[in-house]
Short mmCIF file of C-alpha atoms and ligand atoms in Angstrom, two decimals:
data_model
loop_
_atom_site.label_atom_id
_atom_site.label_comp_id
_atom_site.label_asym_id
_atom_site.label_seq_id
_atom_site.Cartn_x
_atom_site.Cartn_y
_atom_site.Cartn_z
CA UNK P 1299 8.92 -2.90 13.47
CA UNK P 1300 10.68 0.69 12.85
CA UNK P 1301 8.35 2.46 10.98
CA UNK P 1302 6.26 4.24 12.87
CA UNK P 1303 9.34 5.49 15.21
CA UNK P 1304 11.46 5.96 11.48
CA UNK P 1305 9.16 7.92 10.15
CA UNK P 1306 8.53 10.43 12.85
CA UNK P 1307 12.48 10.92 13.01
CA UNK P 1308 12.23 11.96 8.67
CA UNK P 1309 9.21 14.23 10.21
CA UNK P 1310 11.28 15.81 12.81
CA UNK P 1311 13.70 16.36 10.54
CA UNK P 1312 12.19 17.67 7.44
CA UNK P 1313 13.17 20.17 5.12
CA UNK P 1314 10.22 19.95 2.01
CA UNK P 1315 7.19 19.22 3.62
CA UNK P 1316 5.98 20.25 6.92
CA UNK P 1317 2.53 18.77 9.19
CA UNK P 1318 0.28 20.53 10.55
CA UNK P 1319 -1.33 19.72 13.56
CA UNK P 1320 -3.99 22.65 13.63
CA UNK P 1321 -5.31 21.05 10.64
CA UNK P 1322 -5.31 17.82 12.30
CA UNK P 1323 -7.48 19.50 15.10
CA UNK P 1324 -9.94 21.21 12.53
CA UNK P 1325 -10.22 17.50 10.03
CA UNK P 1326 -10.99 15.27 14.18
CA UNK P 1327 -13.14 17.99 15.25
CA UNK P 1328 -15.16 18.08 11.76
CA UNK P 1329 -15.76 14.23 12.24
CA UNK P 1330 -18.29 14.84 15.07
CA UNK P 1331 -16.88 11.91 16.86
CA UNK P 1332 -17.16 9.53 14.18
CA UNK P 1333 -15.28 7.63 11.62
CA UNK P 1334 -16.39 7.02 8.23
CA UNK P 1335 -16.44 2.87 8.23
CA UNK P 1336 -15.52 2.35 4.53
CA UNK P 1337 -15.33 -1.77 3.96
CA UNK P 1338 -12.49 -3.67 2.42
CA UNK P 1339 -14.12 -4.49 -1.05
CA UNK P 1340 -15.82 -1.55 -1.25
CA UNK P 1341 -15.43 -1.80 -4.62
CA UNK P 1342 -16.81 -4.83 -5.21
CA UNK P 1343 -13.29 -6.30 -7.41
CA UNK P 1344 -11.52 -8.75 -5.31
CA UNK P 1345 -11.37 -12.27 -5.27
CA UNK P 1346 -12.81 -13.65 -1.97
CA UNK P 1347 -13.68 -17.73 -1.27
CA UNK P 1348 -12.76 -17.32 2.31
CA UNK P 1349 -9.85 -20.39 2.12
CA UNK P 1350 -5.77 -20.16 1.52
CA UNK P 1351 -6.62 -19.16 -2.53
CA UNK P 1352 -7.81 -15.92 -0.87
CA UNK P 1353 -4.50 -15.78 1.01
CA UNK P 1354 -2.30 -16.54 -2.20
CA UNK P 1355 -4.18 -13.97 -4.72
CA UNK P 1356 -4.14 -10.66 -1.86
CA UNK P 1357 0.08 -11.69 -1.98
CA UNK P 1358 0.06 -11.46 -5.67
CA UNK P 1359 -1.85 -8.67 -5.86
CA UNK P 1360 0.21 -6.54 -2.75
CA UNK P 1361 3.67 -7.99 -4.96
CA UNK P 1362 2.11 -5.93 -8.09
CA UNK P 1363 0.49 -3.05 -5.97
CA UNK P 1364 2.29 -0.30 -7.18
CA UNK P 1365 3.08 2.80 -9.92
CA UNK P 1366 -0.32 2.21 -11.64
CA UNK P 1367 -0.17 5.98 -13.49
CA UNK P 1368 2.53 5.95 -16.00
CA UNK P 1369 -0.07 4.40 -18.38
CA UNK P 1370 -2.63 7.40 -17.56
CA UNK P 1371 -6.07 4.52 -17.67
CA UNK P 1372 -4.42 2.02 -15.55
CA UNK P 1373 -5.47 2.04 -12.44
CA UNK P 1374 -5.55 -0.51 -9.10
CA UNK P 1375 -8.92 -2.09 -9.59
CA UNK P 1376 -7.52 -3.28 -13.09
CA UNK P 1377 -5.03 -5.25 -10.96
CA UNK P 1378 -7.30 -6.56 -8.57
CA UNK P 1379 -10.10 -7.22 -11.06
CA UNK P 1380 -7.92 -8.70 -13.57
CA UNK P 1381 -6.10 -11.02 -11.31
CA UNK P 1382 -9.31 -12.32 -9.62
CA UNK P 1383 -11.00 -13.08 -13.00
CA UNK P 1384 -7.86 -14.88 -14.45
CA UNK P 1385 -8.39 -17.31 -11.20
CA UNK P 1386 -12.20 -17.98 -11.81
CA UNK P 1387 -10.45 -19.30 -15.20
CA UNK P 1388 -7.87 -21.20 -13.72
CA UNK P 1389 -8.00 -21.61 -9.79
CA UNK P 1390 -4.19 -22.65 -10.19
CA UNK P 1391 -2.56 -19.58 -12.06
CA UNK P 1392 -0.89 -18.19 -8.63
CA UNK P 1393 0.84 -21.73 -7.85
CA UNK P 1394 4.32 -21.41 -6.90
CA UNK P 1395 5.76 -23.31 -9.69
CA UNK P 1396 3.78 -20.83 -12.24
CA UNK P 1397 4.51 -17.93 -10.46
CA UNK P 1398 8.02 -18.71 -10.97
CA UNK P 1399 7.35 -18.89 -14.93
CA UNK P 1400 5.73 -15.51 -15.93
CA UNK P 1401 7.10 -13.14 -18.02
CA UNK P 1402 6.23 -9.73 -18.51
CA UNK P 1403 3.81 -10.08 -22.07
CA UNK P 1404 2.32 -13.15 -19.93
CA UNK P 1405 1.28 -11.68 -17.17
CA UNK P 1406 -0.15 -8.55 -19.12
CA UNK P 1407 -2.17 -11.67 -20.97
CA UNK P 1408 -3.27 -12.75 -17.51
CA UNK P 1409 -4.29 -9.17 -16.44
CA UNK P 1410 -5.90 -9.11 -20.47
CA UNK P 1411 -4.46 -5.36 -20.62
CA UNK P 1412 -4.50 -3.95 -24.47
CA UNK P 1413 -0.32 -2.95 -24.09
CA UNK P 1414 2.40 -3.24 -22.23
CA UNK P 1415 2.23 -2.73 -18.63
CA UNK P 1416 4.30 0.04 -16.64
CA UNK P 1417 7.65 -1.73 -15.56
CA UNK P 1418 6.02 -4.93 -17.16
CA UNK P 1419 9.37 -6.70 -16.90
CA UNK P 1420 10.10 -5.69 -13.10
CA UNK P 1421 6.63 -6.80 -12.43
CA UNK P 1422 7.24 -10.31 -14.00
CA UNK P 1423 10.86 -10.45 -11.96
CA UNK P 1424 9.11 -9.98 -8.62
CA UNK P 1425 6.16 -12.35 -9.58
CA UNK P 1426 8.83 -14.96 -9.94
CA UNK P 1427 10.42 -14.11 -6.45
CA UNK P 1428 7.39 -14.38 -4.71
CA UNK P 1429 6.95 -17.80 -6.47
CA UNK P 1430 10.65 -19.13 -5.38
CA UNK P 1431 10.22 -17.52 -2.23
CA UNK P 1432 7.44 -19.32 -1.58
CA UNK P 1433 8.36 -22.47 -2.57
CA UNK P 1434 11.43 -22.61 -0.92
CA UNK P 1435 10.25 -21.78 2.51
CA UNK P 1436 6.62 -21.71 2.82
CA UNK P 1437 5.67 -25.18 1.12
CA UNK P 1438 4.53 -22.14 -2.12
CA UNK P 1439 1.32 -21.57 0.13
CA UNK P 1440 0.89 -17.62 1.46
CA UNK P 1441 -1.95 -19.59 3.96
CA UNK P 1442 1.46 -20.89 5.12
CA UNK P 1443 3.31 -17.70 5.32
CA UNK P 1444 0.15 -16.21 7.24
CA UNK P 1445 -0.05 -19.06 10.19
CA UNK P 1446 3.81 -18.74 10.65
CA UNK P 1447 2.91 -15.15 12.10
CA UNK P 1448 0.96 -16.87 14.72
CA UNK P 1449 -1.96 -13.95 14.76
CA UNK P 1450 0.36 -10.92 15.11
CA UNK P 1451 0.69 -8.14 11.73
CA UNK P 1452 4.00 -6.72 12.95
CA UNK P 1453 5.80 -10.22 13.01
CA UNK P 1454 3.79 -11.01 9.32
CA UNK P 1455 4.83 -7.60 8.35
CA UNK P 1456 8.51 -8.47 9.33
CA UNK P 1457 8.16 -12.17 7.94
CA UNK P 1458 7.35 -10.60 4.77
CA UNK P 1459 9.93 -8.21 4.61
CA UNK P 1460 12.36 -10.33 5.96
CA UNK P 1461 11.80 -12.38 2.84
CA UNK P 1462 11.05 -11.28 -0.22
CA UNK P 1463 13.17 -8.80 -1.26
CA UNK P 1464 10.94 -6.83 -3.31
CA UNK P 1465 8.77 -5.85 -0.22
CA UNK P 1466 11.37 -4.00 1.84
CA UNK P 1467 10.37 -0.39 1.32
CA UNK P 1468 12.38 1.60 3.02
CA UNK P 1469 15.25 4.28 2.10
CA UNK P 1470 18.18 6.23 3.69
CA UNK P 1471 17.34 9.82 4.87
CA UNK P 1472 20.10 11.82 6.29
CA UNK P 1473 22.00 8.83 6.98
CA UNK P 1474 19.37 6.83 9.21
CA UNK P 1475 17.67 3.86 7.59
CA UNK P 1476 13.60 4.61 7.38
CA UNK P 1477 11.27 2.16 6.82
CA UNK P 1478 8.26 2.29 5.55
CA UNK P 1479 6.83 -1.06 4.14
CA UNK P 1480 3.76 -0.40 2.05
CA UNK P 1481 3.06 -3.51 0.41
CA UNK P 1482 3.89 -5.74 2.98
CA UNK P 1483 1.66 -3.91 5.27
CA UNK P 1484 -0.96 -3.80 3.01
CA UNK P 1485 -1.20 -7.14 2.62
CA UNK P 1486 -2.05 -7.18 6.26
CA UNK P 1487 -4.52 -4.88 5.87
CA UNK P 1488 -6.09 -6.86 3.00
CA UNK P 1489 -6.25 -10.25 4.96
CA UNK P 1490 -7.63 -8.54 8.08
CA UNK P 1491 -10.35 -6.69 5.86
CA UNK P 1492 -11.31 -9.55 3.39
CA UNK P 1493 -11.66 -12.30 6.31
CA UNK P 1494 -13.09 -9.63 8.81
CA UNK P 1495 -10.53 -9.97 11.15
CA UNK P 1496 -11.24 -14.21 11.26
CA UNK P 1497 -8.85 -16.79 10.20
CA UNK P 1498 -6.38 -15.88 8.37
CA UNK P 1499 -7.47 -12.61 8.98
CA UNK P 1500 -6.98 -12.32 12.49
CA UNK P 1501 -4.29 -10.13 14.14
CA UNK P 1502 -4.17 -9.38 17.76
CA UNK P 1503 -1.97 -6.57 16.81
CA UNK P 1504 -3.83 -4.69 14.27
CA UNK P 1505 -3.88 -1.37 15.34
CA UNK P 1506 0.34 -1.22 15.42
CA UNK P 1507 0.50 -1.04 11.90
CA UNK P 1508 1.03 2.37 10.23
CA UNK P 1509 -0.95 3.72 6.95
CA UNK P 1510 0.04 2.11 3.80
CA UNK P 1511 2.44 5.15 1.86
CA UNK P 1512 0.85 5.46 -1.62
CA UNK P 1513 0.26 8.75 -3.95
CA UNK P 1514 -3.53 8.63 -3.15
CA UNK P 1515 -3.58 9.62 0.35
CA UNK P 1516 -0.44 12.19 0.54
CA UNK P 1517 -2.21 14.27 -2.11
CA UNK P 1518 -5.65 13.96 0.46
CA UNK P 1519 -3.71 15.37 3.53
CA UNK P 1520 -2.05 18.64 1.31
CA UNK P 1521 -5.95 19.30 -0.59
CA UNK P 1522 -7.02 19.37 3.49
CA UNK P 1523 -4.24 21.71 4.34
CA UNK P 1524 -2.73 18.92 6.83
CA UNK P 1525 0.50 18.40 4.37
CA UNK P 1526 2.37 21.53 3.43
CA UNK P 1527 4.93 21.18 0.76
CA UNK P 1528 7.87 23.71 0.25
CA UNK P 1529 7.31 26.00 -3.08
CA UNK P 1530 9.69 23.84 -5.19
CA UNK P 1531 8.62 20.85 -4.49
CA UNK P 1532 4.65 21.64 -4.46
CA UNK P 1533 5.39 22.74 -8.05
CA UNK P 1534 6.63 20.31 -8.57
CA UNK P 1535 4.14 17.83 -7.78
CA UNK P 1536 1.80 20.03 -9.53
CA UNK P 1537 3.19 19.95 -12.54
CA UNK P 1538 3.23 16.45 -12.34
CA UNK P 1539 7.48 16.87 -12.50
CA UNK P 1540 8.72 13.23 -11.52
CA UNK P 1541 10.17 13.24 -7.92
CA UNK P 1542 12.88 10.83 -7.89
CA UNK P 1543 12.62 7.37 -5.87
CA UNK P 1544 14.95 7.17 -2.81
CA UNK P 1545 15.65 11.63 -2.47
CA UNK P 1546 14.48 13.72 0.80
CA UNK P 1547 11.92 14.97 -0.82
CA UNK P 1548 9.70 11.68 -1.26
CA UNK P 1549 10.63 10.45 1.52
CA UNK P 1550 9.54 13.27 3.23
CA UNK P 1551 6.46 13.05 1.39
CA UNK P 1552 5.62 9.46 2.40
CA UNK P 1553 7.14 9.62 6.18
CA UNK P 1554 5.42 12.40 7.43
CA UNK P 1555 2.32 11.16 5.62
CA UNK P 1556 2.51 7.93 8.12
CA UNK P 1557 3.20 10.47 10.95
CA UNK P 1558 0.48 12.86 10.12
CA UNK P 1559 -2.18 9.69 9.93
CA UNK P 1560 -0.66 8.60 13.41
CA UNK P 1561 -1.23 11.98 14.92
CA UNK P 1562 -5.12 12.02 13.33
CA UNK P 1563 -5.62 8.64 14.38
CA UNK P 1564 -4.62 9.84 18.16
CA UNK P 1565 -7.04 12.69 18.00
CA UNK P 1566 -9.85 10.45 16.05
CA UNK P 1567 -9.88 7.75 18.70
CA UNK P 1568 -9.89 10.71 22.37
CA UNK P 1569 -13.03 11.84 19.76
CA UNK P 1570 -14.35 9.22 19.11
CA UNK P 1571 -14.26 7.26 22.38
CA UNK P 1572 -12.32 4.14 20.93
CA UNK P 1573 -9.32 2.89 19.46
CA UNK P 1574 -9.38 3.52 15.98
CA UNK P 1575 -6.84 2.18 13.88
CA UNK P 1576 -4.36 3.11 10.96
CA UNK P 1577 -5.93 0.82 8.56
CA UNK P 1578 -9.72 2.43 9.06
CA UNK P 1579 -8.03 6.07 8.90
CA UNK P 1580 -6.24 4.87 5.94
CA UNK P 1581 -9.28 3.21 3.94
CA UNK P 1582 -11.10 6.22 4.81
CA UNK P 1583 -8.57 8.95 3.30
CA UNK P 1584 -7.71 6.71 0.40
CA UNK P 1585 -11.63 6.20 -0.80
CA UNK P 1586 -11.94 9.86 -0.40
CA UNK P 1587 -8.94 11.14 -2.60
CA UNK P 1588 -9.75 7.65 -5.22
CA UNK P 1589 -12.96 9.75 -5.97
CA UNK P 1590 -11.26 13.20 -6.22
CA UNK P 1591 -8.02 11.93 -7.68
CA UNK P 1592 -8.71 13.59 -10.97
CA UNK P 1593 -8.77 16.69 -9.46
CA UNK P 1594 -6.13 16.37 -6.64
CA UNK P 1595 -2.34 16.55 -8.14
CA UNK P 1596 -0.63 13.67 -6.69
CA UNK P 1597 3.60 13.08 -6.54
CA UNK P 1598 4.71 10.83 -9.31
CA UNK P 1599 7.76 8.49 -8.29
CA UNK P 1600 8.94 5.59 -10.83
CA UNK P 1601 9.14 2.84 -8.01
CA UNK P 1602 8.38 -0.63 -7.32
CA UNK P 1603 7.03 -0.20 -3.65
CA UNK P 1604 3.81 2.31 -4.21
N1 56B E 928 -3.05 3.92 1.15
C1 56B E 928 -3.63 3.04 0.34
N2 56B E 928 -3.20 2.92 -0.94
C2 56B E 928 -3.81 2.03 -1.74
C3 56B E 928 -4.87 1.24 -1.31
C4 56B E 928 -5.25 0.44 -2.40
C5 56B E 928 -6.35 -0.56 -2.49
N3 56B E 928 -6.66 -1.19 -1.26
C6 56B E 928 -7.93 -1.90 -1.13
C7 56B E 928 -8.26 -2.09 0.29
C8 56B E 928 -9.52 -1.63 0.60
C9 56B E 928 -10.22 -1.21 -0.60
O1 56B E 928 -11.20 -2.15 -0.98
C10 56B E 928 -9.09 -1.08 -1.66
O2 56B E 928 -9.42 -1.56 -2.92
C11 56B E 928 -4.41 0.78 -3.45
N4 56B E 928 -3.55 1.74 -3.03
C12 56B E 928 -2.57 2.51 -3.79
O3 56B E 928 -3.26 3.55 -4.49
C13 56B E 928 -2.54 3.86 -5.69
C14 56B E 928 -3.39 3.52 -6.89
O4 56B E 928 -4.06 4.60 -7.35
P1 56B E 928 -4.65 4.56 -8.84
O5 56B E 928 -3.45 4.52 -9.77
O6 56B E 928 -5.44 5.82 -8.97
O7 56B E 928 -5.50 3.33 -8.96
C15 56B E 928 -1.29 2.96 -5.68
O8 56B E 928 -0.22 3.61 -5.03
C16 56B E 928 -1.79 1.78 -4.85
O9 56B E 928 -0.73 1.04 -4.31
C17 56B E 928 -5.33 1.37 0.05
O10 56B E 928 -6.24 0.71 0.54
N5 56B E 928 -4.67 2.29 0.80
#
């Protein structure tokens, strides 16, 4: 899996937004040689039954785990909430065959949200994917696509991507192909958190998966100095200007937001004592600016992968 090694190339070769590691050095030395355990489910709004229908609902949820803010009171738990309740109504909702079926005013029924969803109809498409997908090579189980990666993220990571086509996140920067695979990372993250690492939670590999590239945690790493953006484009993302999908300047954003969590995560762990991974960094950073993110001006990108 590239993206770790993709993403430090975009970082090497930046021309919008540059790292900083003194600012790495102050946030590591600040956390007294300790990380800030924040739980999967903080929250408290995910389904959970500890069986394959826990499996099945984090891949529906990770297929629609993206662009939340064009309607300004959407947000992520909506998605996570709303799915899990439609399933305490009808344990079957996420079968293959009905994922298949949905379109976009149905699955904003499912979700019970007032109007229209943002990119309702793109959200239905890949809902249907995941259903085919599913059915055509994974019996429609995600339990199924989860024990084919006997134990190891980076092969479910690649598994994932290698299937569905709306989970390969990546982009070409200055010719070279970077990947950076949010959702389908994610949904390892969510499996390893919500079965505690058990299961179909269990990956021997945990720790070589990268931060999951949203708009929550870039804007945490610029508020702490770590992330500096060139005038033009931090004006942009202040005045909440859309940055378009796909250009140097978000990928930038998002690849040297992986590097910069890799390079804390280095200096967290000789701190700490231990190996601390991505994912903890990551939950950590993202609780922190999901509690500030009123305040904290995040990039806006019209996209299907964050
Ligand atoms: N880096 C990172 N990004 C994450 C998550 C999560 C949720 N993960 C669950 C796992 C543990 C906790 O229990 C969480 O509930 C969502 N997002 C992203 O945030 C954005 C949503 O923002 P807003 O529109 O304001 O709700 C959107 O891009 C979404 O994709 C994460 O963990 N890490």
């Amino acid at each position: 899996m590239e993206v770790r090694s993709s993403c430090l190339w975009v970082a090497d070769h930046a021309s919008y937004v540059a790292i900083d590691p003194n600012a790495i050095d102050k946030v590591a030395k600040e956390m007294n040689g300790s990380m800030p355990a924040v739980e999967w489910d903080f929250e408290g709004i995910h389904f959970y039954d500890g069986g394959p229908l826990t499996a099945q609902y984090l891949l529906v949820l990770d297929a629609l785990n993206f662009c939340f803010w064009p309607d300004e009171e959407l947000h992520y738990e909506h998605l996570a909430r709303g799915l899990r309740n439609a399933l305490h109504v009808d344990s079957n909702c996420f079968s293959a065959d009905r994922l298949q079926k949905y379109t976009g005013p149905e699955l904003r029924q499912l979700l019970n949200w007032p109007r229209p969803l943002p990119l309702e109809d793109e959200r239905a498409r890949l809902l249907r994917e995941l259903g085919f997908v599913l059915a055509k090579h994974f019996e429609g189980s995600a339990a199924k696509l989860v024990e084919r990666a006997n134990k190891s993220a980076v092969e479910l990571v690649e598994l994932v991507a290698g299937h569905f086509p709306g989970f390969r996140d990546h982009s070409v920067y200055k010719g070279q192909q970077i990947f950076i695979y949010k959702r389908a990372q994610i949904f390892v993250g969510d499996l390893w958190g919500a079965f505690k690492g058990k299961g179909l939670g269990e990956f021997m590999d945990i720790g070589s998966i990268t931060m999951f590239a949203d708009y929550v945690v870039p804007a945490v790493l610029r508020s702490w100095g770590i992330l500096r953006y060139s005038p033009c484009l931090a004006e942009k993302v202040d005045k909440t200007e859309k940055i378009v999908a796909g250009s140097e300047e978000e990928v930038e954003i998002r690849a040297c937001t992986i590097t910069a969590v890799e390079w804390l995560k280095e200096k967290l762990s000789k701190r700490c004592g231990e190996d601390v991974t991505s994912v903890q960094v990551d939950w950590w950073l993202w609780s922190s600016g999901i509690q500030n993110c009123e305040t904290t001006p995040y990039h806006h990108a019209l996209t299907v992968y964050y």
